Short mmCIF file of C-alpha atoms in Angstrom, two decimals:
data_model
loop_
_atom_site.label_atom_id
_atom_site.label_comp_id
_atom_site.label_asym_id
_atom_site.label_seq_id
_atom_site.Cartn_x
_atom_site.Cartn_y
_atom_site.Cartn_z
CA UNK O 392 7.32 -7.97 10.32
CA UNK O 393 4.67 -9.00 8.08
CA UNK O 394 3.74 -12.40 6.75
CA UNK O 395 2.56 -13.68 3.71
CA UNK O 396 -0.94 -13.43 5.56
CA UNK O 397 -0.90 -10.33 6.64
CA UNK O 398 0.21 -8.98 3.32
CA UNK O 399 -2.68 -10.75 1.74
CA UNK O 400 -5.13 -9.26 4.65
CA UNK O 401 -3.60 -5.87 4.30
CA UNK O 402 -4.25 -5.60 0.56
CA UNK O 403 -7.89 -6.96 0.74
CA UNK O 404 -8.29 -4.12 3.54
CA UNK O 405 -6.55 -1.62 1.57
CA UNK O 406 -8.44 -2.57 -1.32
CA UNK O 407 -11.78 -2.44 0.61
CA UNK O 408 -10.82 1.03 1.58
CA UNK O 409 -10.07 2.33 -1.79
CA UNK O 410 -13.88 0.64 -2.76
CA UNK O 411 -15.17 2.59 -0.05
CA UNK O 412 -13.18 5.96 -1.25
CA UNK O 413 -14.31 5.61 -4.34
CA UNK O 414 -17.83 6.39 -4.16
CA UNK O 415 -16.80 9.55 -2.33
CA UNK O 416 -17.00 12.01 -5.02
CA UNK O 417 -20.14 10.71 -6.64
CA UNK O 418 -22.23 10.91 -3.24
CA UNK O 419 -21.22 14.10 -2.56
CA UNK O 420 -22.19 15.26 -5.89
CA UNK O 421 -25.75 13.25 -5.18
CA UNK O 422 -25.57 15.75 -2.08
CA UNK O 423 -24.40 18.97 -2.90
CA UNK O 424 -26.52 18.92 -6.47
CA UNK O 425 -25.32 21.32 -9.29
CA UNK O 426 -25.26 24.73 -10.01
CA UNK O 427 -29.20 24.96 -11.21
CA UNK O 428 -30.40 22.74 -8.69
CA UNK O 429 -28.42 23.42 -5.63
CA UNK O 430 -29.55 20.91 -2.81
CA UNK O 431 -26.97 20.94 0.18
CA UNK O 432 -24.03 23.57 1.15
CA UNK O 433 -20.46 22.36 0.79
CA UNK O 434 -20.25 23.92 4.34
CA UNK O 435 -22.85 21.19 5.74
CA UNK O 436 -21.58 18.25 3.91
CA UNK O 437 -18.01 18.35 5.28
CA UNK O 438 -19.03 19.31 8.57
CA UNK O 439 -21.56 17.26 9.48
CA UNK O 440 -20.57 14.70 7.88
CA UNK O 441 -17.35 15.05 10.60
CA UNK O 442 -19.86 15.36 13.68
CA UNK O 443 -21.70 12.53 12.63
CA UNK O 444 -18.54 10.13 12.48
CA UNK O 445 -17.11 12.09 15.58
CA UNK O 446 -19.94 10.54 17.31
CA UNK O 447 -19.65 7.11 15.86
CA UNK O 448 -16.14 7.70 16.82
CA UNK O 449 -16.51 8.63 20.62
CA UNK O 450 -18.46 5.76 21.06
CA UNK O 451 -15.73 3.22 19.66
CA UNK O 452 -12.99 4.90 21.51
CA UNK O 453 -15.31 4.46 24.78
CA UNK O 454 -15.90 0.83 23.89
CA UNK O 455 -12.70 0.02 23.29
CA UNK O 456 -11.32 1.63 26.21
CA UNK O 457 -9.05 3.81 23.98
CA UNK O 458 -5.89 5.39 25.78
CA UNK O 459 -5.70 9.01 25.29
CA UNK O 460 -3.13 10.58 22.74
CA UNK O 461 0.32 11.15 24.14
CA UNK O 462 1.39 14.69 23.79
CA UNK O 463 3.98 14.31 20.90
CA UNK O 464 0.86 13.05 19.15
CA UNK O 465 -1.50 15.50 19.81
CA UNK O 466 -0.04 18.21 17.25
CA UNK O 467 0.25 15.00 14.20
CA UNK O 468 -3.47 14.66 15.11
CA UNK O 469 -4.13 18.31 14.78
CA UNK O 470 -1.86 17.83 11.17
CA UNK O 471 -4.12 14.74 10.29
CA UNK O 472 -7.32 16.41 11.13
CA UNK O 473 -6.57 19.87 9.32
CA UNK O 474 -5.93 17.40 5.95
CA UNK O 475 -9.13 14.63 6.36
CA UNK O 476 -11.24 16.33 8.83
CA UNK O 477 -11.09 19.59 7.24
CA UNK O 478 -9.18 20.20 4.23
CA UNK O 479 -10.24 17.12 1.51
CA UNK O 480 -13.75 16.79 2.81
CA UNK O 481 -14.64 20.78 2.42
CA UNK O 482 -12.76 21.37 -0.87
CA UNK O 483 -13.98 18.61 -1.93
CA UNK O 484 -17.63 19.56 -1.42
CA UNK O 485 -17.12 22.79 -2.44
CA UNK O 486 -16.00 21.65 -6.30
CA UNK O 487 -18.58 18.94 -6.63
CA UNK O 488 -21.46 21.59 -7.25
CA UNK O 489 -19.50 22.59 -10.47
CA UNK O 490 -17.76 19.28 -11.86
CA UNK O 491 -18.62 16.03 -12.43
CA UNK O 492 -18.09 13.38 -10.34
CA UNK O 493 -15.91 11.88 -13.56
CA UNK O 494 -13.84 15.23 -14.26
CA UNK O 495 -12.93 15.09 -10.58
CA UNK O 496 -11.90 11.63 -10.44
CA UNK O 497 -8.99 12.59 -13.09
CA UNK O 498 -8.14 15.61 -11.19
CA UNK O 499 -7.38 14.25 -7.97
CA UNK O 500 -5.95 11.09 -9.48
CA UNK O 501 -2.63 11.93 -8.56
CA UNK O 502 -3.38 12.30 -5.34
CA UNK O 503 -1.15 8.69 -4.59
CA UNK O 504 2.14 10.19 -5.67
CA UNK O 505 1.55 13.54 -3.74
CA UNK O 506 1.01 11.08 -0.75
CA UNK O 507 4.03 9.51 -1.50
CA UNK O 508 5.96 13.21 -2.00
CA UNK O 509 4.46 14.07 1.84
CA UNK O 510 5.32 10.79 3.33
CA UNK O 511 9.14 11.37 1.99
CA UNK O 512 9.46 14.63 3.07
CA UNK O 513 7.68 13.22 6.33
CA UNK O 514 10.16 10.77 6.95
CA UNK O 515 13.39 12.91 5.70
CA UNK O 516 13.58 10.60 2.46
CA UNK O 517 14.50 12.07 -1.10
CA UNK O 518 12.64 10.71 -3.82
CA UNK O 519 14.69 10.21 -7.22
CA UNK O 520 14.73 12.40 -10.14
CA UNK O 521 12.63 9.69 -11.73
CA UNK O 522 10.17 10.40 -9.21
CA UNK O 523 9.80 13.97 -9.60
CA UNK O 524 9.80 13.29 -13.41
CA UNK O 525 6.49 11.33 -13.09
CA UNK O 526 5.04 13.74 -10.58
CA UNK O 527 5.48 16.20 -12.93
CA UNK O 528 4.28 14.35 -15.75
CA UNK O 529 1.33 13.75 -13.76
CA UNK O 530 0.19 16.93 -12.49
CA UNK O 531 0.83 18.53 -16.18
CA UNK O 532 -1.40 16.22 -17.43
CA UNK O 533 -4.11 16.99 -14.29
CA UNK O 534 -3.54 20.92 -15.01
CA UNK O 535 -4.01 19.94 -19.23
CA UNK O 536 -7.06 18.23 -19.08
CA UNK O 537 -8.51 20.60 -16.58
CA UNK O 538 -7.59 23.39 -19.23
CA UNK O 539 -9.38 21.53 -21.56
CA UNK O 540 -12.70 21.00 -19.74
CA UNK O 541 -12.91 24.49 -18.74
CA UNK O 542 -14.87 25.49 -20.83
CA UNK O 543 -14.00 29.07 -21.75
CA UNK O 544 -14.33 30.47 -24.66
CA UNK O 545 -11.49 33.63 -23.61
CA UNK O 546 -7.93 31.28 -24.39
CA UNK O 547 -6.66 29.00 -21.78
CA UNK O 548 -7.65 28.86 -18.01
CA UNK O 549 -8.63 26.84 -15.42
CA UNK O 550 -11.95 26.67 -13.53
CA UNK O 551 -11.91 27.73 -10.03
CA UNK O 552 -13.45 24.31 -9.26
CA UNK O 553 -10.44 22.48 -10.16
CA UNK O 554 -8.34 24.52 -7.89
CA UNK O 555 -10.34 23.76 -5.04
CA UNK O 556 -9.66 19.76 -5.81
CA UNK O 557 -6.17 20.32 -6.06
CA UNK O 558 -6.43 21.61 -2.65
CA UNK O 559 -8.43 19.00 -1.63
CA UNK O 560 -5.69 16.46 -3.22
CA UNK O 561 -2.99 18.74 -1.06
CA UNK O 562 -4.80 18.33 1.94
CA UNK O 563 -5.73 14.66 1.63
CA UNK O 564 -1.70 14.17 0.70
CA UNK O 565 -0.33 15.50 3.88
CA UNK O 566 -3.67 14.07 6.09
CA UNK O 567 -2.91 10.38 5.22
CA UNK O 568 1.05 10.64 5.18
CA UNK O 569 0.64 12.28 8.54
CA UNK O 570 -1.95 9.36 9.65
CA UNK O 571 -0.31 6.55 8.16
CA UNK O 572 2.88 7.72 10.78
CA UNK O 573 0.63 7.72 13.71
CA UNK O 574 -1.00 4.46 13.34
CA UNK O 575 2.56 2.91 13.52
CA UNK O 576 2.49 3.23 17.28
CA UNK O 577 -1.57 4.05 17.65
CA UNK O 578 -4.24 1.29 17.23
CA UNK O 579 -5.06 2.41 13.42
CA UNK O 580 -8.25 2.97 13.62
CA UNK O 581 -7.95 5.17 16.93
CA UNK O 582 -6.20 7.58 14.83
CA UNK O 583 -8.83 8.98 12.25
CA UNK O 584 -11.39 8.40 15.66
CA UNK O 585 -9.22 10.84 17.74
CA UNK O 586 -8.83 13.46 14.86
CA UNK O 587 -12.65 13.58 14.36
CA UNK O 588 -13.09 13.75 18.27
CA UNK O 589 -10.48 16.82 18.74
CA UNK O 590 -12.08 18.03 15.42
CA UNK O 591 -15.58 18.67 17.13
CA UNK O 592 -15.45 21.89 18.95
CA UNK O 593 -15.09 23.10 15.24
CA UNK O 594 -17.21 20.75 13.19
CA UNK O 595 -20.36 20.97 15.20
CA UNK O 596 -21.05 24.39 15.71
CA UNK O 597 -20.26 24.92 11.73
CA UNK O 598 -22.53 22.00 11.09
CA UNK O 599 -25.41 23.35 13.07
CA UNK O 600 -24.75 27.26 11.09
CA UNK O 601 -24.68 25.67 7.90
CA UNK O 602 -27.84 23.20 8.34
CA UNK O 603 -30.02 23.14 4.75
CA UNK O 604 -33.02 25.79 5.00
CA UNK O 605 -34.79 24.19 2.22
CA UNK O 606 -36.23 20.79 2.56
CA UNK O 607 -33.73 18.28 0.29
CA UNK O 608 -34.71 15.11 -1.56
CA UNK O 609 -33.83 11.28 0.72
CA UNK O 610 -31.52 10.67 -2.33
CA UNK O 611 -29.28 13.43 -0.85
CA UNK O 612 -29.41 12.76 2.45
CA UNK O 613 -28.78 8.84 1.28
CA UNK O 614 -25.21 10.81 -0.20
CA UNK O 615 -24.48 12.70 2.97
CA UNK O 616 -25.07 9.62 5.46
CA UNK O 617 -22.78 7.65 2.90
CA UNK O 618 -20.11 10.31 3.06
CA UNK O 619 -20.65 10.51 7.14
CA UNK O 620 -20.43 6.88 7.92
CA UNK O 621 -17.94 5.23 5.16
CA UNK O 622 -15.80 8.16 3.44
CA UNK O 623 -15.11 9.75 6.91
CA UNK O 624 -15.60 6.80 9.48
CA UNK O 625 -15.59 2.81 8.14
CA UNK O 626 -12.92 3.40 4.87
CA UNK O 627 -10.46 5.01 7.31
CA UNK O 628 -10.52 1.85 9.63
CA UNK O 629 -9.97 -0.34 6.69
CA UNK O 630 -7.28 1.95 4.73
CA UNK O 631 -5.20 2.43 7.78
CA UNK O 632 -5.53 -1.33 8.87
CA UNK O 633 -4.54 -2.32 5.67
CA UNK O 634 -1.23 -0.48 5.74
CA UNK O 635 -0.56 -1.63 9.12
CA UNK O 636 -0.49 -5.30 8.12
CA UNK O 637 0.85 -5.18 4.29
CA UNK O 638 3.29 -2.64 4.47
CA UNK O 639 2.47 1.33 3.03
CA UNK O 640 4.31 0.43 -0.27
CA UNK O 641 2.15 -2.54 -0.53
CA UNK O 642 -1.13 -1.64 -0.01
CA UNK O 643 -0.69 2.10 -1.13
CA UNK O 644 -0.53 0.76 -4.90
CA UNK O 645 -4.27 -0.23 -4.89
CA UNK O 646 -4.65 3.27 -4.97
CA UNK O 647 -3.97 3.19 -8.53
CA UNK O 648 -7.59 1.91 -9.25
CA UNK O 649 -9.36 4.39 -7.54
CA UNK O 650 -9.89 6.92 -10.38
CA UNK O 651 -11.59 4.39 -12.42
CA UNK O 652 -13.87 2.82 -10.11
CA UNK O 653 -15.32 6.61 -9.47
CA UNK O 654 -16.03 6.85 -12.89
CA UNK O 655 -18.16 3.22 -12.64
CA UNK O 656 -19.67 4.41 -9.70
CA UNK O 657 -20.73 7.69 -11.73
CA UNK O 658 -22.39 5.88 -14.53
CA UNK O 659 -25.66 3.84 -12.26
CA UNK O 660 -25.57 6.73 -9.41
CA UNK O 661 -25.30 9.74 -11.54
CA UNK O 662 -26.30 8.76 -14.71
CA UNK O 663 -23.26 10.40 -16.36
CA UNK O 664 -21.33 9.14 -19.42
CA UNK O 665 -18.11 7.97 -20.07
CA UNK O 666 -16.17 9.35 -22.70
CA UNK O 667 -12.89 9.14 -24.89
CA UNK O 668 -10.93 12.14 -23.56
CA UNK O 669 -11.86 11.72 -19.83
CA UNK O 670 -10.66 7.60 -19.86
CA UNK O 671 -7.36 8.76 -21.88
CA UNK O 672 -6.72 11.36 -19.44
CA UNK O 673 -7.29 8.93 -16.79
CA UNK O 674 -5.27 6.46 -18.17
CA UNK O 675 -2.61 8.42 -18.49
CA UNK O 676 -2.59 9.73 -15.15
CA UNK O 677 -2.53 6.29 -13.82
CA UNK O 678 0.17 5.52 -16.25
CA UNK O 679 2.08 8.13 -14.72
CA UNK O 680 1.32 7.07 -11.12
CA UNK O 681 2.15 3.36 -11.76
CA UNK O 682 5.82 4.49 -13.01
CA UNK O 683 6.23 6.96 -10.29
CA UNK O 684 5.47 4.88 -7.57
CA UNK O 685 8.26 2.25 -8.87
CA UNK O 686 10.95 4.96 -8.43
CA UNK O 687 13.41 4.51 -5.52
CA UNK O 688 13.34 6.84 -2.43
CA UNK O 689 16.40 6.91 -0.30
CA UNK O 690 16.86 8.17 3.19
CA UNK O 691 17.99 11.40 3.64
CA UNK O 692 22.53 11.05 4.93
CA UNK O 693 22.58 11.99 8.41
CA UNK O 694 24.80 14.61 7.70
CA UNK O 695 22.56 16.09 5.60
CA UNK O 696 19.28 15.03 7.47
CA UNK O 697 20.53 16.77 10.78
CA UNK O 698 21.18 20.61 10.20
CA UNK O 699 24.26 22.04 12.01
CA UNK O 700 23.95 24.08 14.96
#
């Protein structure tokens, strides 16, 4: 049951962790450079930036004297991993060469009510046409303004960039509904350490093919230790702690400020420029969000939730 205390706790911490997401995108753009000035793979980023907390993470699991994961866990670990080990970080990476670090914060600013979609479907709840309404609303308005920034000059499309965040979105979506259900009966921040952990018989050997040939300036290794340490390692322990003590519907609406604060953090670390279109966009998409994430869910009827034999 949570008090008054914990509540307020839990939304500092889920706040904290939202801080700590935000400056994802604009590091890894810091890291993976742009199209004429390549610096980094995508490949590397996400990878070693997975070893590197994997072995912050073995540490604390050794220090804390960490159980090992039960084995109806081990395949929701495996789930968790493929979305926040895997998925987010690499398509992530991938897009940030071609996009700005403000065009992707729009783009994957739905990303709370597809978390909220996979954590219903999760937990055999249905959502309520109002819902699925704002869902809708806001991914049509994601897909529109990434129409409109594509740039190309042959009728409507969308840049292959922006795909690869929606994927990223997807994958972040089912990553933190599947996380957020482990660390109900897991110490939270055991659960992103044991994905990263199981995750390394992958990460490191991909890490060590992908390594950067060319020598890369300290400002992008300064992006890749950020993304190592606090995207993949420190903003997990305070996201998931944070919904352990205020409640998921609590905390999870701090999400809503995310978008903007990556466009801030874009402006000193980037030097890129807000502008009219991009804040409407983003405004909107919050708009959408906010709405959406007032809509009730209700449990799925037994008789409906069980199938018949």
């Amino acid at each position: 049951m949570s008090t008054p205390q914990n509540i307020t706790k839990g939304l500092w911490l889920g706040l904290l962790g939202i801080v700590i997401f935000s400056v994802t995108l604009p590091m890894t753009r810091l890291a993976v450079g742009t199209p004429d000035a390549p610096l980094m793979s995508g490949v590397f980023i996400a990878m070693g930036r997975a070893v590197v907390a994997a072995a912050l993470s073995a540490v604390f699991l050794l220090a804390t004297r960490a159980r090992l994961p039960r084995r109806q866990e081990f395949w929701p670990l495996v789930i968790t991993a493929a979305g926040v080990v895997f998925g987010f970080p690499l398509f992530s990476s991938l897009a940030m060469r071609y996009v700005e670090a403000m065009h992707a914060s729009v783009i994957v600013g739905v990303l709370p009510l597809a978390t909220a979609a996979a954590g219903a479907l999760l937990h055999r709840q249905r959502p309520s046409v109002g819902f699925w309404l704002c869902a809708a609303m806001g991914s049509g308005l994601v897909v529109a303004f990434a129409v409109l920034r594509s740039g190309s000059a042959g009728g409507l499309s969308i840049h292959f960039a922006d795909l690869l965040l929606l994927a990223a979105m997807g994958s972040a979506a089912v990553g933190y509904a599947y996380g957020a259900r482990l660390s109900q009966h897991m110490q939270a921040e055991h659960v992103i350490c044991w994905a990263l952990v199981l995750s390394l018989p992958l990460t490191l050997p991909l890490a060590m093919f992908s390594w950067p040939n060319a020598s890369v300036p300290a400002s992008a290794w300064g992006g890749f230790a950020y993304v190592a340490v606090f995207s993949m390692w420190l903003g997990f322990f305070a996201w998931y702690r944070g919904l352990a003590l205020g409640g998921t519907v609590r905390v999870s609406q701090v999400q809503l400020v995310q978008p903007f604060l990556s466009m801030l953090f874009s402006v000193p670390l980037l030097g890129e420029s807000l502008d009219a279109v991009t804040v409407g966009f983003g405004l909107a998409v919050i708009a959408t969000v906010f709405i959406g994430k007032k809509m009730p869910v209700h449990p799925v009827p037994q008789t409906l939730a069980t199938p018949r034999p």
